[in-house]
Short mmCIF file of C-alpha atoms in Angstrom, two decimals:
data_model
loop_
_atom_site.label_atom_id
_atom_site.label_comp_id
_atom_site.label_asym_id
_atom_site.label_seq_id
_atom_site.Cartn_x
_atom_site.Cartn_y
_atom_site.Cartn_z
CA MET A 24 33.56 26.54 199.09
CA ASN A 25 29.94 25.36 199.32
CA ALA A 26 29.46 27.60 202.33
CA PHE A 27 30.74 30.59 200.30
CA PHE A 28 28.30 29.91 197.46
CA ALA A 29 25.50 29.46 199.93
CA PHE A 30 26.34 32.82 201.52
CA ALA A 31 26.58 34.52 198.11
CA THR A 32 23.25 33.06 197.04
CA GLU A 33 21.49 34.23 200.16
CA PHE A 34 23.08 37.68 200.49
CA TRP A 35 23.61 38.64 196.81
CA TRP A 36 21.66 41.85 197.36
CA LEU A 37 24.54 43.21 199.46
CA VAL A 38 26.45 43.84 196.21
CA PHE A 39 24.51 47.06 195.57
CA PRO A 40 25.06 48.88 198.87
CA LEU A 41 28.67 47.67 198.99
CA SER A 42 29.24 49.01 195.46
CA GLY A 43 27.92 52.38 196.57
CA LEU A 44 30.25 52.40 199.54
CA TRP A 45 33.20 51.47 197.33
CA PHE A 46 32.37 54.25 194.84
CA ALA A 47 32.08 56.79 197.66
CA PHE A 48 35.40 55.61 199.07
CA GLY A 49 37.06 55.92 195.65
CA SER A 50 35.74 59.45 195.14
CA SER A 51 36.87 60.47 198.60
CA TRP A 52 40.33 59.04 197.94
CA SER A 53 40.59 60.93 194.63
CA GLU A 54 39.56 64.20 196.27
CA ALA A 55 42.02 63.67 199.09
CA THR A 56 44.80 63.03 196.57
CA GLU A 57 43.91 66.24 194.75
CA ARG A 58 43.94 68.19 198.01
CA ARG A 59 47.36 66.78 198.90
CA HIS A 60 48.66 67.78 195.49
CA ARG A 61 47.40 71.35 195.86
CA ARG A 62 48.84 71.54 199.36
CA LYS A 63 52.27 70.46 198.12
CA VAL A 64 52.14 73.12 195.42
CA GLU A 65 51.22 75.78 197.99
CA ILE A 66 54.08 74.72 200.26
CA TYR A 67 56.50 74.84 197.33
CA ARG A 68 55.36 78.36 196.45
CA LEU A 69 55.82 79.50 200.05
CA LYS A 70 59.35 78.09 200.14
CA HIS A 71 60.23 79.44 196.69
CA PRO A 72 58.45 82.79 196.26
CA GLY A 73 58.41 84.07 192.70
CA ALA A 74 59.37 80.72 191.21
CA ALA A 75 57.15 78.62 189.02
CA PRO A 76 55.85 75.57 190.90
CA ALA A 77 57.72 72.38 190.20
CA PRO A 78 55.70 69.57 188.67
CA ILE A 79 55.15 67.40 191.76
CA GLU A 80 52.93 64.88 190.11
CA GLN A 81 52.79 64.20 186.42
CA ARG A 82 49.17 63.45 185.68
CA ARG A 83 48.22 62.23 182.27
CA GLU A 84 45.53 64.17 180.48
CA PRO A 85 42.78 62.10 178.90
CA SER A 86 43.25 61.72 175.15
CA GLY A 87 39.80 63.17 174.52
CA LYS A 88 40.78 66.40 176.25
CA LYS A 89 44.02 66.59 174.27
CA SER A 90 42.13 66.16 171.02
CA GLY A 91 39.63 68.82 172.04
CA ARG A 92 42.41 71.20 172.99
CA LYS A 93 44.15 70.70 169.64
CA THR A 94 40.90 71.41 167.83
CA ALA A 95 40.36 74.56 169.89
CA ASP A 96 43.95 75.69 169.23
CA ARG A 97 43.52 75.15 165.48
CA SER A 98 40.25 77.05 165.51
CA GLY A 99 41.87 79.91 167.42
CA THR A 100 44.77 80.02 164.95
CA ASP A 101 42.38 80.11 162.00
CA ARG A 102 40.49 83.04 163.53
CA ALA A 103 43.75 84.88 164.17
CA VAL A 104 44.83 84.32 160.56
CA ARG A 105 41.56 85.79 159.30
CA VAL A 106 42.08 88.86 161.49
CA VAL A 107 45.58 89.39 160.10
CA GLU A 108 44.32 88.85 156.55
CA ALA A 109 41.68 91.53 157.14
CA MET A 110 44.46 93.90 158.26
CA HIS A 111 46.41 92.98 155.13
CA ASP A 112 43.38 93.64 152.90
CA ASP A 113 42.80 97.01 154.54
CA VAL A 114 46.32 98.23 153.73
CA ASP A 115 45.99 96.84 150.20
CA ARG A 116 42.78 98.83 149.69
CA ARG A 117 44.48 102.00 150.85
CA TRP A 118 47.33 101.41 148.41
CA LEU A 119 44.95 100.58 145.55
CA SER A 120 43.21 103.91 146.08
CA TYR A 121 46.46 105.39 144.74
CA GLU A 122 47.54 102.69 142.32
CA LEU A 123 44.21 102.66 140.47
CA ASP A 124 43.77 106.44 140.40
CA ALA A 125 46.19 108.27 138.10
CA ALA A 126 44.95 111.68 139.21
CA LYS A 127 45.63 110.84 142.85
CA LEU A 128 49.14 109.65 142.03
CA ILE A 129 49.78 112.93 140.22
CA ASP A 130 48.69 114.79 143.36
CA TYR A 131 51.03 112.69 145.53
CA PRO A 132 53.84 111.65 143.19
CA THR A 133 56.23 110.33 145.84
CA MET A 134 53.91 107.36 146.44
CA THR A 135 55.41 105.72 143.34
CA ASP A 136 58.83 107.37 143.34
CA VAL A 137 61.32 104.58 144.03
CA ARG A 138 64.01 107.18 144.64
CA GLU A 139 62.26 107.95 147.92
CA PRO A 140 63.50 105.73 150.80
CA LEU A 141 60.08 105.69 152.48
CA THR A 142 58.44 104.53 149.27
CA VAL A 143 61.03 101.79 148.83
CA ALA A 144 60.51 100.68 152.44
CA PHE A 145 56.75 100.53 151.93
CA LEU A 146 57.01 98.54 148.69
CA ARG A 147 59.48 96.12 150.29
CA ALA A 148 57.21 95.63 153.30
CA LYS A 149 54.28 94.97 150.97
CA ARG A 150 56.25 92.34 149.08
CA GLU A 151 57.24 90.58 152.31
CA ALA A 152 53.68 90.57 153.64
CA ASP A 153 52.34 89.27 150.33
CA ALA A 154 54.93 86.48 150.32
CA LEU A 155 53.90 85.29 153.79
CA ARG A 156 50.16 85.39 153.14
CA PRO A 157 48.84 81.81 153.15
CA GLN A 158 46.69 80.31 150.45
CA ASP A 159 44.73 78.63 153.23
CA ALA A 160 44.55 79.50 156.93
CA ALA A 161 45.20 75.83 157.72
CA ASP A 162 48.64 76.16 156.12
CA LEU A 163 49.91 78.35 158.98
CA ASP A 164 51.05 77.10 162.34
CA ALA A 165 51.49 79.36 165.36
CA GLU A 166 55.08 80.29 164.47
CA ASP A 167 54.19 81.16 160.88
CA LEU A 168 51.28 83.24 162.12
CA VAL A 169 53.61 85.33 164.29
CA ALA A 170 55.84 86.02 161.28
CA TYR A 171 52.87 86.87 159.05
CA ARG A 172 51.34 89.21 161.65
CA ALA A 173 54.68 91.00 162.07
CA ALA A 174 55.04 91.41 158.30
CA VAL A 175 51.53 92.82 157.91
CA THR A 176 52.08 95.19 160.82
CA SER A 177 55.31 96.42 159.23
CA TYR A 178 53.51 96.81 155.91
CA GLY A 179 50.79 98.92 157.50
CA VAL A 180 53.25 101.12 159.36
CA ALA A 181 55.47 101.58 156.30
CA PHE A 182 52.48 102.54 154.16
CA GLN A 183 51.23 105.02 156.76
CA VAL A 184 54.63 106.68 156.98
CA ALA A 185 55.01 106.86 153.19
CA GLU A 186 51.49 108.23 152.74
CA THR A 187 51.94 110.86 155.44
CA GLU A 188 55.17 112.05 153.86
CA ALA A 189 53.64 112.06 150.36
CA ARG A 190 50.76 114.21 151.55
CA ARG A 191 53.15 116.53 153.32
CA VAL A 192 55.50 117.18 150.42
CA ARG A 193 53.00 116.71 147.57
CA ALA A 194 54.90 117.99 144.48
CA SER A 195 57.26 120.30 146.33
CA GLY A 196 60.28 118.39 145.03
CA PHE A 197 59.53 119.48 141.47
CA THR A 198 60.41 122.76 139.84
CA ALA A 199 57.74 125.32 139.02
CA GLU A 200 57.77 124.22 135.38
CA GLU A 201 57.44 120.56 136.36
CA ARG A 202 54.58 121.32 138.73
CA ALA A 203 52.81 123.11 135.89
CA ARG A 204 53.21 120.00 133.74
CA LEU A 205 51.82 117.84 136.54
CA ASP A 206 48.83 120.14 136.88
CA THR A 207 48.21 119.95 133.13
CA ALA A 208 48.51 116.17 133.18
CA ARG A 209 46.00 115.91 136.00
CA LYS A 210 43.46 117.97 134.08
CA LEU A 211 44.01 115.84 130.99
CA VAL A 212 43.50 112.64 132.98
CA THR A 213 40.19 114.02 134.22
CA VAL A 214 39.09 114.55 130.61
CA ALA A 215 40.35 111.10 129.56
CA VAL A 216 38.04 109.34 132.01
CA ASP A 217 35.09 111.68 131.51
CA ASP A 218 32.20 109.80 129.90
CA ALA A 219 30.75 113.12 128.75
CA ALA A 220 33.78 113.76 126.51
CA THR A 221 33.90 112.43 122.97
CA ALA A 222 36.05 109.46 122.06
CA ALA A 223 38.45 111.72 120.18
CA GLU A 224 38.73 114.09 123.16
CA ARG A 225 39.39 111.26 125.58
CA GLN A 226 41.96 109.64 123.32
CA SER A 227 43.77 112.93 122.80
CA ALA A 228 43.68 113.79 126.51
CA TYR A 229 45.06 110.39 127.50
CA ARG A 230 48.00 110.59 125.12
CA ARG A 231 48.79 114.19 126.02
CA ALA A 232 48.70 113.30 129.72
CA ARG A 233 51.22 110.51 129.14
CA ARG A 234 53.52 112.95 127.35
CA GLU A 235 53.25 115.52 130.15
CA LEU A 236 54.14 112.88 132.74
CA ASP A 237 57.07 111.53 130.77
CA GLY A 238 60.23 112.05 132.81
CA LEU A 239 58.28 113.21 135.87
CA ILE A 240 56.28 110.23 137.13
CA VAL A 241 56.45 106.58 136.19
CA LEU A 242 52.93 105.26 136.48
CA PRO A 243 52.65 101.63 137.67
CA GLU A 244 51.31 99.11 135.18
CA ALA A 245 48.17 98.71 137.29
CA THR A 246 47.56 102.46 137.09
CA ILE A 247 47.93 102.48 133.32
CA ASP A 248 45.64 99.46 132.99
CA SER A 249 42.99 101.11 135.17
CA LEU A 250 43.24 104.36 133.22
CA GLU A 251 42.96 102.63 129.86
CA GLN A 252 39.99 100.58 131.04
CA SER A 253 38.28 103.81 132.04
CA VAL A 254 38.98 105.29 128.65
CA ALA A 255 37.71 101.98 127.24
CA GLY A 256 37.43 101.87 123.47
CA ALA A 257 38.36 105.50 123.03
CA ILE A 258 42.03 104.57 122.55
CA GLY A 259 43.76 101.98 120.43
CA PRO A 260 46.02 99.13 121.60
CA ARG A 261 48.85 100.07 123.94
CA ARG A 262 52.24 100.56 122.38
CA GLY A 263 54.12 97.29 122.22
CA SER A 264 51.01 95.18 122.76
CA SER A 265 49.91 92.63 120.20
CA PRO A 266 46.31 92.13 119.15
CA ALA A 267 44.53 89.18 120.68
#
């Protein structure tokens, strides 16, 4: 034992070169193991063409890499959600260009006609997409994102089909007398929102337009609200509403 300590005391400096040799040996062994693994995978592929390689060695991934991958996956999902939400917003804007414009709805009345199958399909698709829209992107996992994207895509397609048909048929489904009433209503709506008209003219035009449309087109609540806001103080409280 004394001889060992004497040797260690005299040749302690050999620890450094020996450590280097041991590190080099370890690295070489690791690389050789990796090469053997790749070779086994290649042999498996040659023996089983077209098949996915079998897991020959189950190597554990460092926890740090797993955590980083989860963070990257979450970040990717959040970006994908924002893209789908932008698609959703775009279709909403296209629909609002009708819903908030009474004159435009009069030009294309089937956009709000629930007797039309294409209109019903569009409104149903909108409701489904709205129901799946998350309050926060973090609320959606990958599976929910797939469902939301599919719903928004269906919403966009359904709206496009309904809009194309509405522009094609316009008011052709109405009789000549009904089309004349629609034309009159559109002119009256233009007067109702015209700031150059007097309050009395705007109020009268608004009420006459509603009478002309009665039985022809049912304006959505949002359309009526937008129209009345444009008319502003020129009209009194809506029928059935109570003063604040």
